[in-house]
């Protein structure tokens, strides 16, 4: 018998797979990309590179990611404490940034990403 947490994790994985397909869609991709992107980062303990779709909102100097169901996800824990680097796709370009996760006393998690300036070549 599956636990509730396993079912939530499975649902999150299915949604993520759909979100990636929606972003690439010629019909709805542009609309989806206004609020969703894929972040890529290196795991603190594993050293592996991971990519995951997230919903975001623009804030001054970067983006904020409200982590829904944070107990069923672990990616945001890579950005606790001092935070860490990641890349994300915005306006059809890969952007680098520094992400910092904060969890409030009610368990809500927000990851704030301060974007670095693009290289001027």
mmCIF file of N, CA and C in Angstrom:
data_model
loop_
_atom_site.group_PDB
_atom_site.id
_atom_site.type_symbol
_atom_site.label_atom_id
_atom_site.label_comp_id
_atom_site.label_asym_id
_atom_site.label_seq_id
_atom_site.Cartn_x
_atom_site.Cartn_y
_atom_site.Cartn_z
ATOM 1 N N UNK A 1 0.839 -1.193 0.000
ATOM 2 C CA UNK A 1 0.000 0.000 0.000
ATOM 3 C C UNK A 1 0.880 1.251 0.000
ATOM 4 N N UNK A 2 0.563 2.182 -0.854
ATOM 5 C CA UNK A 2 1.350 3.399 -0.977
ATOM 6 C C UNK A 2 0.952 4.400 0.106
ATOM 7 N N UNK A 3 1.948 5.131 0.590
ATOM 8 C CA UNK A 3 1.653 6.180 1.548
ATOM 9 C C UNK A 3 1.175 7.418 0.799
ATOM 10 N N UNK A 4 0.564 8.314 1.541
ATOM 11 C CA UNK A 4 0.067 9.551 0.936
ATOM 12 C C UNK A 4 1.225 10.343 0.325
ATOM 13 N N UNK A 5 2.368 10.375 1.004
ATOM 14 C CA UNK A 5 3.529 11.110 0.502
ATOM 15 C C UNK A 5 4.031 10.523 -0.825
ATOM 16 N N UNK A 6 4.022 9.203 -0.945
ATOM 17 C CA UNK A 6 4.439 8.570 -2.201
ATOM 18 C C UNK A 6 3.489 8.940 -3.336
ATOM 19 N N UNK A 7 2.194 8.987 -3.036
ATOM 20 C CA UNK A 7 1.211 9.366 -4.056
ATOM 21 C C UNK A 7 1.397 10.814 -4.492
ATOM 22 N N UNK A 8 1.689 11.694 -3.539
ATOM 23 C CA UNK A 8 1.922 13.096 -3.872
ATOM 24 C C UNK A 8 3.167 13.213 -4.744
ATOM 25 N N UNK A 9 4.239 12.524 -4.366
ATOM 26 C CA UNK A 9 5.473 12.563 -5.157
ATOM 27 C C UNK A 9 5.240 12.058 -6.577
ATOM 28 N N UNK A 10 4.455 11.014 -6.714
ATOM 29 C CA UNK A 10 4.147 10.470 -8.036
ATOM 30 C C UNK A 10 3.351 11.485 -8.864
ATOM 31 N N UNK A 11 2.376 12.137 -8.219
ATOM 32 C CA UNK A 11 1.595 13.167 -8.907
ATOM 33 C C UNK A 11 2.456 14.346 -9.334
ATOM 34 N N UNK A 12 3.386 14.756 -8.471
ATOM 35 C CA UNK A 12 4.297 15.852 -8.801
ATOM 36 C C UNK A 12 5.151 15.471 -10.006
ATOM 37 N N UNK A 13 5.660 14.252 -10.038
ATOM 38 C CA UNK A 13 6.492 13.791 -11.156
ATOM 39 C C UNK A 13 5.701 13.806 -12.467
ATOM 40 N N UNK A 14 4.466 13.383 -12.416
ATOM 41 C CA UNK A 14 3.626 13.396 -13.633
ATOM 42 C C UNK A 14 3.361 14.821 -14.105
ATOM 43 N N UNK A 15 3.046 15.691 -13.156
ATOM 44 C CA UNK A 15 2.801 17.086 -13.515
ATOM 45 C C UNK A 15 4.049 17.698 -14.138
ATOM 46 N N UNK A 16 5.231 17.437 -13.557
ATOM 47 C CA UNK A 16 6.477 17.988 -14.089
ATOM 48 C C UNK A 16 6.715 17.541 -15.525
ATOM 49 N N UNK A 17 6.451 16.277 -15.809
ATOM 50 C CA UNK A 17 6.631 15.772 -17.175
ATOM 51 C C UNK A 17 5.700 16.508 -18.141
ATOM 52 N N UNK A 18 4.468 16.736 -17.731
ATOM 53 C CA UNK A 18 3.520 17.473 -18.574
ATOM 54 C C UNK A 18 3.957 18.928 -18.755
ATOM 55 N N UNK A 19 4.440 19.543 -17.686
ATOM 56 C CA UNK A 19 4.855 20.944 -17.745
ATOM 57 C C UNK A 19 5.981 21.150 -18.752
ATOM 58 N N UNK A 20 6.922 20.224 -18.796
ATOM 59 C CA UNK A 20 8.014 20.327 -19.757
ATOM 60 C C UNK A 20 7.471 20.229 -21.178
ATOM 61 N N UNK A 21 6.529 19.321 -21.406
ATOM 62 C CA UNK A 21 5.931 19.197 -22.748
ATOM 63 C C UNK A 21 5.145 20.449 -23.113
ATOM 64 N N UNK A 22 4.399 21.020 -22.161
ATOM 65 C CA UNK A 22 3.616 22.225 -22.442
ATOM 66 C C UNK A 22 4.526 23.376 -22.866
ATOM 67 N N UNK A 23 5.664 23.517 -22.207
ATOM 68 C CA UNK A 23 6.578 24.610 -22.539
ATOM 69 C C UNK A 23 7.096 24.507 -23.967
ATOM 70 N N UNK A 24 7.266 23.277 -24.440
ATOM 71 C CA UNK A 24 7.783 23.063 -25.798
ATOM 72 C C UNK A 24 6.683 23.104 -26.857
ATOM 73 N N UNK A 25 5.450 23.158 -26.436
ATOM 74 C CA UNK A 25 4.324 23.117 -27.361
ATOM 75 C C UNK A 25 4.243 24.371 -28.214
ATOM 76 N N UNK A 26 4.049 24.206 -29.547
ATOM 77 C CA UNK A 26 3.890 25.385 -30.401
ATOM 78 C C UNK A 26 2.589 26.141 -30.122
ATOM 79 N N UNK A 27 1.585 25.452 -29.600
ATOM 80 C CA UNK A 27 0.288 26.101 -29.358
ATOM 81 C C UNK A 27 0.241 26.862 -28.045
ATOM 82 N N UNK A 28 0.700 26.256 -26.963
ATOM 83 C CA UNK A 28 0.555 26.892 -25.648
ATOM 84 C C UNK A 28 1.888 27.235 -24.994
ATOM 85 N N UNK A 29 2.988 26.901 -25.638
ATOM 86 C CA UNK A 29 4.302 27.103 -25.046
ATOM 87 C C UNK A 29 4.586 28.528 -24.616
ATOM 88 N N UNK A 30 4.273 29.483 -25.472
ATOM 89 C CA UNK A 30 4.556 30.879 -25.151
ATOM 90 C C UNK A 30 3.785 31.329 -23.910
ATOM 91 N N UNK A 31 2.547 30.921 -23.816
ATOM 92 C CA UNK A 31 1.727 31.260 -22.660
ATOM 93 C C UNK A 31 2.262 30.595 -21.390
ATOM 94 N N UNK A 32 2.612 29.325 -21.479
ATOM 95 C CA UNK A 32 3.118 28.582 -20.318
ATOM 96 C C UNK A 32 4.440 29.178 -19.833
ATOM 97 N N UNK A 33 5.310 29.554 -20.755
ATOM 98 C CA UNK A 33 6.634 30.079 -20.382
ATOM 99 C C UNK A 33 6.561 31.424 -19.665
ATOM 100 N N UNK A 34 5.427 32.094 -19.715
ATOM 101 C CA UNK A 34 5.280 33.353 -18.966
ATOM 102 C C UNK A 34 5.314 33.117 -17.461
ATOM 103 N N UNK A 35 4.910 31.922 -17.036
ATOM 104 C CA UNK A 35 4.826 31.620 -15.602
ATOM 105 C C UNK A 35 5.622 30.389 -15.177
ATOM 106 N N UNK A 36 6.112 29.636 -16.156
ATOM 107 C CA UNK A 36 6.860 28.420 -15.828
ATOM 108 C C UNK A 36 8.198 28.415 -16.554
ATOM 109 N N UNK A 37 9.180 27.824 -15.900
ATOM 110 C CA UNK A 37 10.491 27.662 -16.497
ATOM 111 C C UNK A 37 11.100 26.377 -15.967
ATOM 112 N N UNK A 38 12.236 26.022 -16.487
ATOM 113 C CA UNK A 38 12.981 24.868 -15.983
ATOM 114 C C UNK A 38 14.249 25.400 -15.341
ATOM 115 N N UNK A 39 14.480 24.998 -14.091
ATOM 116 C CA UNK A 39 15.724 25.364 -13.420
ATOM 117 C C UNK A 39 16.682 24.182 -13.488
ATOM 118 N N UNK A 40 17.966 24.483 -13.552
ATOM 119 C CA UNK A 40 19.007 23.449 -13.518
ATOM 120 C C UNK A 40 20.010 23.833 -12.443
ATOM 121 N N UNK A 41 20.454 22.856 -11.682
ATOM 122 C CA UNK A 41 21.355 23.107 -10.559
ATOM 123 C C UNK A 41 22.137 21.836 -10.270
ATOM 124 N N UNK A 42 23.191 21.970 -9.500
ATOM 125 C CA UNK A 42 24.003 20.840 -9.071
ATOM 126 C C UNK A 42 23.649 20.512 -7.627
ATOM 127 N N UNK A 43 23.326 19.257 -7.369
ATOM 128 C CA UNK A 43 22.980 18.828 -6.015
ATOM 129 C C UNK A 43 24.164 18.985 -5.075
ATOM 130 N N UNK A 44 23.906 19.483 -3.882
ATOM 131 C CA UNK A 44 24.974 19.719 -2.902
ATOM 132 C C UNK A 44 25.683 18.434 -2.501
ATOM 133 N N UNK A 45 24.935 17.396 -2.243
ATOM 134 C CA UNK A 45 25.545 16.147 -1.773
ATOM 135 C C UNK A 45 25.952 15.229 -2.904
ATOM 136 N N UNK A 46 25.134 15.141 -3.932
ATOM 137 C CA UNK A 46 25.406 14.180 -5.007
ATOM 138 C C UNK A 46 26.380 14.701 -6.051
ATOM 139 N N UNK A 47 26.414 16.013 -6.234
ATOM 140 C CA UNK A 47 27.244 16.586 -7.288
ATOM 141 C C UNK A 47 26.640 16.404 -8.673
ATOM 142 N N UNK A 48 25.453 15.805 -8.754
ATOM 143 C CA UNK A 48 24.783 15.586 -10.034
ATOM 144 C C UNK A 48 24.017 16.832 -10.448
ATOM 145 N N UNK A 49 23.848 16.981 -11.767
ATOM 146 C CA UNK A 49 23.058 18.085 -12.290
ATOM 147 C C UNK A 49 21.610 17.633 -12.418
ATOM 148 N N UNK A 50 20.707 18.472 -11.939
ATOM 149 C CA UNK A 50 19.278 18.188 -11.982
ATOM 150 C C UNK A 50 18.563 19.326 -12.691
ATOM 151 N N UNK A 51 17.442 19.010 -13.322
ATOM 152 C CA UNK A 51 16.571 20.014 -13.933
ATOM 153 C C UNK A 51 15.144 19.713 -13.519
ATOM 154 N N UNK A 52 14.403 20.759 -13.194
ATOM 155 C CA UNK A 52 13.009 20.579 -12.795
ATOM 156 C C UNK A 52 12.192 21.801 -13.214
ATOM 157 N N UNK A 53 10.971 21.587 -13.678
ATOM 158 C CA UNK A 53 10.116 22.722 -14.025
ATOM 159 C C UNK A 53 9.535 23.356 -12.767
ATOM 160 N N UNK A 54 9.425 24.663 -12.778
ATOM 161 C CA UNK A 54 8.871 25.400 -11.648
ATOM 162 C C UNK A 54 8.009 26.544 -12.155
ATOM 163 N N UNK A 55 7.044 26.923 -11.352
ATOM 164 C CA UNK A 55 6.281 28.143 -11.609
ATOM 165 C C UNK A 55 7.043 29.281 -10.936
ATOM 166 N N UNK A 56 7.060 30.438 -11.570
ATOM 167 C CA UNK A 56 7.803 31.557 -11.010
ATOM 168 C C UNK A 56 7.022 32.842 -11.193
ATOM 169 N N UNK A 57 7.478 33.857 -10.475
ATOM 170 C CA UNK A 57 6.969 35.205 -10.683
ATOM 171 C C UNK A 57 8.162 36.144 -10.652
ATOM 172 N N UNK A 58 8.083 37.161 -11.472
ATOM 173 C CA UNK A 58 9.191 38.123 -11.526
ATOM 174 C C UNK A 58 9.124 39.063 -10.333
ATOM 175 N N UNK A 59 10.294 39.327 -9.773
ATOM 176 C CA UNK A 59 10.450 40.304 -8.697
ATOM 177 C C UNK A 59 11.639 41.183 -9.068
ATOM 178 N N UNK A 60 11.813 42.272 -8.370
ATOM 179 C CA UNK A 60 12.904 43.196 -8.658
ATOM 180 C C UNK A 60 14.252 42.465 -8.632
ATOM 181 N N UNK A 61 14.939 42.457 -9.762
ATOM 182 C CA UNK A 61 16.266 41.856 -9.846
ATOM 183 C C UNK A 61 16.286 40.351 -10.042
ATOM 184 N N UNK A 62 15.120 39.741 -10.207
ATOM 185 C CA UNK A 62 15.134 38.294 -10.398
ATOM 186 C C UNK A 62 13.754 37.693 -10.421
ATOM 187 N N UNK A 63 13.656 36.494 -9.847
ATOM 188 C CA UNK A 63 12.388 35.781 -9.802
ATOM 189 C C UNK A 63 12.209 35.159 -8.418
ATOM 190 N N UNK A 64 10.963 34.874 -8.100
ATOM 191 C CA UNK A 64 10.626 34.159 -6.874
ATOM 192 C C UNK A 64 9.863 32.898 -7.260
ATOM 193 N N UNK A 65 10.179 31.817 -6.568
ATOM 194 C CA UNK A 65 9.532 30.535 -6.811
ATOM 195 C C UNK A 65 8.845 30.127 -5.520
ATOM 196 N N UNK A 66 7.508 30.096 -5.534
ATOM 197 C CA UNK A 66 6.747 29.611 -4.386
ATOM 198 C C UNK A 66 6.675 28.096 -4.515
ATOM 199 N N UNK A 67 7.296 27.388 -3.590
ATOM 200 C CA UNK A 67 7.356 25.926 -3.667
ATOM 201 C C UNK A 67 6.057 25.357 -3.109
ATOM 202 N N UNK A 68 5.266 24.769 -3.972
ATOM 203 C CA UNK A 68 4.024 24.122 -3.555
ATOM 204 C C UNK A 68 4.360 22.718 -3.062
ATOM 205 N N UNK A 69 3.700 22.270 -2.022
ATOM 206 C CA UNK A 69 3.926 20.946 -1.435
ATOM 207 C C UNK A 69 5.410 20.709 -1.141
ATOM 208 N N UNK A 70 6.041 21.588 -0.359
ATOM 209 C CA UNK A 70 7.478 21.461 -0.128
ATOM 210 C C UNK A 70 7.891 20.150 0.547
ATOM 211 N N UNK A 71 6.993 19.536 1.295
ATOM 212 C CA UNK A 71 7.307 18.259 1.928
ATOM 213 C C UNK A 71 7.467 17.116 0.940
ATOM 214 N N UNK A 72 6.890 17.272 -0.250
ATOM 215 C CA UNK A 72 6.972 16.233 -1.275
ATOM 216 C C UNK A 72 8.108 16.491 -2.261
ATOM 217 N N UNK A 73 8.844 17.583 -2.047
ATOM 218 C CA UNK A 73 9.921 17.954 -2.956
ATOM 219 C C UNK A 73 11.195 18.171 -2.154
ATOM 220 N N UNK A 74 12.312 17.916 -2.778
ATOM 221 C CA UNK A 74 13.568 18.111 -2.058
ATOM 222 C C UNK A 74 14.509 19.099 -2.745
ATOM 223 N N UNK A 75 14.251 19.470 -3.985
ATOM 224 C CA UNK A 75 15.197 20.301 -4.731
ATOM 225 C C UNK A 75 15.511 21.610 -4.027
ATOM 226 N N UNK A 76 14.534 22.218 -3.400
ATOM 227 C CA UNK A 76 14.704 23.532 -2.792
ATOM 228 C C UNK A 76 15.662 23.511 -1.610
ATOM 229 N N UNK A 77 15.870 22.355 -1.019
ATOM 230 C CA UNK A 77 16.785 22.251 0.128
ATOM 231 C C UNK A 77 18.232 22.531 -0.274
ATOM 232 N N UNK A 78 18.540 22.401 -1.565
ATOM 233 C CA UNK A 78 19.878 22.731 -2.046
ATOM 234 C C UNK A 78 20.194 24.211 -1.895
ATOM 235 N N UNK A 79 19.177 25.024 -1.640
ATOM 236 C CA UNK A 79 19.361 26.467 -1.601
ATOM 237 C C UNK A 79 19.123 27.064 -0.214
ATOM 238 N N UNK A 80 19.120 26.211 0.813
ATOM 239 C CA UNK A 80 19.025 26.694 2.192
ATOM 240 C C UNK A 80 20.373 27.282 2.616
ATOM 241 N N UNK A 81 20.374 28.003 3.702
ATOM 242 C CA UNK A 81 21.620 28.580 4.216
ATOM 243 C C UNK A 81 22.120 29.698 3.318
ATOM 244 N N UNK A 82 23.303 29.507 2.758
ATOM 245 C CA UNK A 82 23.932 30.502 1.886
ATOM 246 C C UNK A 82 23.335 30.516 0.481
ATOM 247 N N UNK A 83 22.519 29.510 0.153
ATOM 248 C CA UNK A 83 21.975 29.417 -1.188
ATOM 249 C C UNK A 83 22.984 28.817 -2.143
ATOM 250 N N UNK A 84 22.710 28.934 -3.438
ATOM 251 C CA UNK A 84 23.619 28.378 -4.425
ATOM 252 C C UNK A 84 23.247 28.790 -5.830
ATOM 253 N N UNK A 85 24.130 28.460 -6.790
ATOM 254 C CA UNK A 85 23.898 28.854 -8.181
ATOM 255 C C UNK A 85 22.891 27.950 -8.879
ATOM 256 N N UNK A 86 22.229 28.522 -9.847
ATOM 257 C CA UNK A 86 21.355 27.758 -10.740
ATOM 258 C C UNK A 86 21.241 28.490 -12.051
ATOM 259 N N UNK A 87 20.667 27.820 -13.027
ATOM 260 C CA UNK A 87 20.336 28.478 -14.292
ATOM 261 C C UNK A 87 18.861 28.261 -14.560
ATOM 262 N N UNK A 88 18.263 29.184 -15.263
ATOM 263 C CA UNK A 88 16.872 29.061 -15.658
ATOM 264 C C UNK A 88 16.689 29.747 -16.996
ATOM 265 N N UNK A 89 15.631 29.368 -17.673
ATOM 266 C CA UNK A 89 15.346 29.930 -18.991
ATOM 267 C C UNK A 89 14.299 31.024 -18.834
ATOM 268 N N UNK A 90 14.678 32.237 -19.233
ATOM 269 C CA UNK A 90 13.766 33.385 -19.213
ATOM 270 C C UNK A 90 13.871 34.119 -20.537
ATOM 271 N N UNK A 91 12.749 34.496 -21.078
ATOM 272 C CA UNK A 91 12.726 35.265 -22.326
ATOM 273 C C UNK A 91 13.569 34.587 -23.400
ATOM 274 N N UNK A 92 13.424 33.265 -23.501
ATOM 275 C CA UNK A 92 14.117 32.452 -24.506
ATOM 276 C C UNK A 92 15.638 32.506 -24.407
ATOM 277 N N UNK A 93 16.159 32.760 -23.200
ATOM 278 C CA UNK A 93 17.607 32.756 -22.982
ATOM 279 C C UNK A 93 17.903 32.101 -21.636
ATOM 280 N N UNK A 94 19.005 31.366 -21.570
ATOM 281 C CA UNK A 94 19.431 30.793 -20.294
ATOM 282 C C UNK A 94 20.045 31.903 -19.453
ATOM 283 N N UNK A 95 19.618 31.978 -18.193
ATOM 284 C CA UNK A 95 20.112 33.008 -17.274
ATOM 285 C C UNK A 95 20.671 32.334 -16.036
ATOM 286 N N UNK A 96 21.774 32.851 -15.552
ATOM 287 C CA UNK A 96 22.385 32.348 -14.318
ATOM 288 C C UNK A 96 21.884 33.186 -13.154
ATOM 289 N N UNK A 97 21.850 32.569 -11.990
ATOM 290 C CA UNK A 97 21.430 33.303 -10.814
ATOM 291 C C UNK A 97 21.886 32.618 -9.544
ATOM 292 N N UNK A 98 21.658 33.308 -8.454
ATOM 293 C CA UNK A 98 21.956 32.765 -7.128
ATOM 294 C C UNK A 98 20.621 32.607 -6.409
ATOM 295 N N UNK A 99 20.326 31.381 -5.993
ATOM 296 C CA UNK A 99 19.040 31.078 -5.368
ATOM 297 C C UNK A 99 19.195 30.944 -3.859
ATOM 298 N N UNK A 100 18.200 31.423 -3.139
ATOM 299 C CA UNK A 100 18.186 31.350 -1.687
ATOM 300 C C UNK A 100 16.792 30.919 -1.236
ATOM 301 N N UNK A 101 16.725 29.798 -0.525
ATOM 302 C CA UNK A 101 15.436 29.266 -0.055
ATOM 303 C C UNK A 101 15.188 29.706 1.378
ATOM 304 N N UNK A 102 13.954 30.067 1.644
ATOM 305 C CA UNK A 102 13.527 30.438 2.992
ATOM 306 C C UNK A 102 12.235 29.699 3.301
ATOM 307 N N UNK A 103 12.185 29.090 4.480
ATOM 308 C CA UNK A 103 10.971 28.418 4.930
ATOM 309 C C UNK A 103 10.454 29.170 6.141
ATOM 310 N N UNK A 104 9.172 29.556 6.097
ATOM 311 C CA UNK A 104 8.623 30.302 7.222
ATOM 312 C C UNK A 104 8.129 29.351 8.312
ATOM 313 N N UNK A 105 7.658 29.914 9.404
ATOM 314 C CA UNK A 105 7.236 29.098 10.549
ATOM 315 C C UNK A 105 5.968 28.290 10.281
ATOM 316 N N UNK A 106 5.299 28.566 9.165
ATOM 317 C CA UNK A 106 4.128 27.774 8.773
ATOM 318 C C UNK A 106 4.479 26.692 7.757
ATOM 319 N N UNK A 107 5.770 26.591 7.393
ATOM 320 C CA UNK A 107 6.215 25.566 6.469
ATOM 321 C C UNK A 107 6.230 25.974 5.014
ATOM 322 N N UNK A 108 5.795 27.200 4.714
ATOM 323 C CA UNK A 108 5.807 27.671 3.325
ATOM 324 C C UNK A 108 7.236 27.981 2.890
ATOM 325 N N UNK A 109 7.537 27.669 1.648
ATOM 326 C CA UNK A 109 8.891 27.862 1.129
ATOM 327 C C UNK A 109 8.854 28.767 -0.093
ATOM 328 N N UNK A 110 9.762 29.740 -0.095
ATOM 329 C CA UNK A 110 9.964 30.606 -1.257
ATOM 330 C C UNK A 110 11.453 30.573 -1.577
ATOM 331 N N UNK A 111 11.758 30.344 -2.851
ATOM 332 C CA UNK A 111 13.132 30.409 -3.335
ATOM 333 C C UNK A 111 13.249 31.680 -4.161
ATOM 334 N N UNK A 112 14.114 32.581 -3.719
ATOM 335 C CA UNK A 112 14.336 33.835 -4.429
ATOM 336 C C UNK A 112 15.616 33.699 -5.244
ATOM 337 N N UNK A 113 15.533 34.045 -6.520
ATOM 338 C CA UNK A 113 16.680 33.944 -7.417
ATOM 339 C C UNK A 113 17.091 35.348 -7.842
ATOM 340 N N UNK A 114 18.310 35.720 -7.466
ATOM 341 C CA UNK A 114 18.887 36.998 -7.917
ATOM 342 C C UNK A 114 19.650 36.695 -9.193
ATOM 343 N N UNK A 115 19.213 37.258 -10.298
ATOM 344 C CA UNK A 115 19.835 37.000 -11.598
ATOM 345 C C UNK A 115 21.161 37.747 -11.711
ATOM 346 N N UNK A 116 22.142 37.080 -12.307
ATOM 347 C CA UNK A 116 23.419 37.733 -12.575
ATOM 348 C C UNK A 116 23.306 38.429 -13.919
ATOM 349 N N UNK A 117 24.077 39.450 -14.092
ATOM 350 C CA UNK A 117 24.049 40.192 -15.352
ATOM 351 C C UNK A 117 24.612 39.320 -16.461
ATOM 352 N N UNK A 118 24.001 39.331 -17.636
ATOM 353 C CA UNK A 118 24.548 38.584 -18.753
ATOM 354 C C UNK A 118 25.928 39.115 -19.132
ATOM 355 N N UNK A 119 26.791 38.222 -19.579
ATOM 356 C CA UNK A 119 28.116 38.635 -20.027
ATOM 357 C C UNK A 119 27.984 39.570 -21.212
ATOM 358 N N UNK A 120 28.751 40.612 -21.198
ATOM 359 C CA UNK A 120 28.741 41.529 -22.342
ATOM 360 C C UNK A 120 29.952 41.209 -23.191
ATOM 361 N N UNK A 121 29.712 40.759 -24.404
ATOM 362 C CA UNK A 121 30.810 40.326 -25.250
ATOM 363 C C UNK A 121 30.998 41.169 -26.380
#
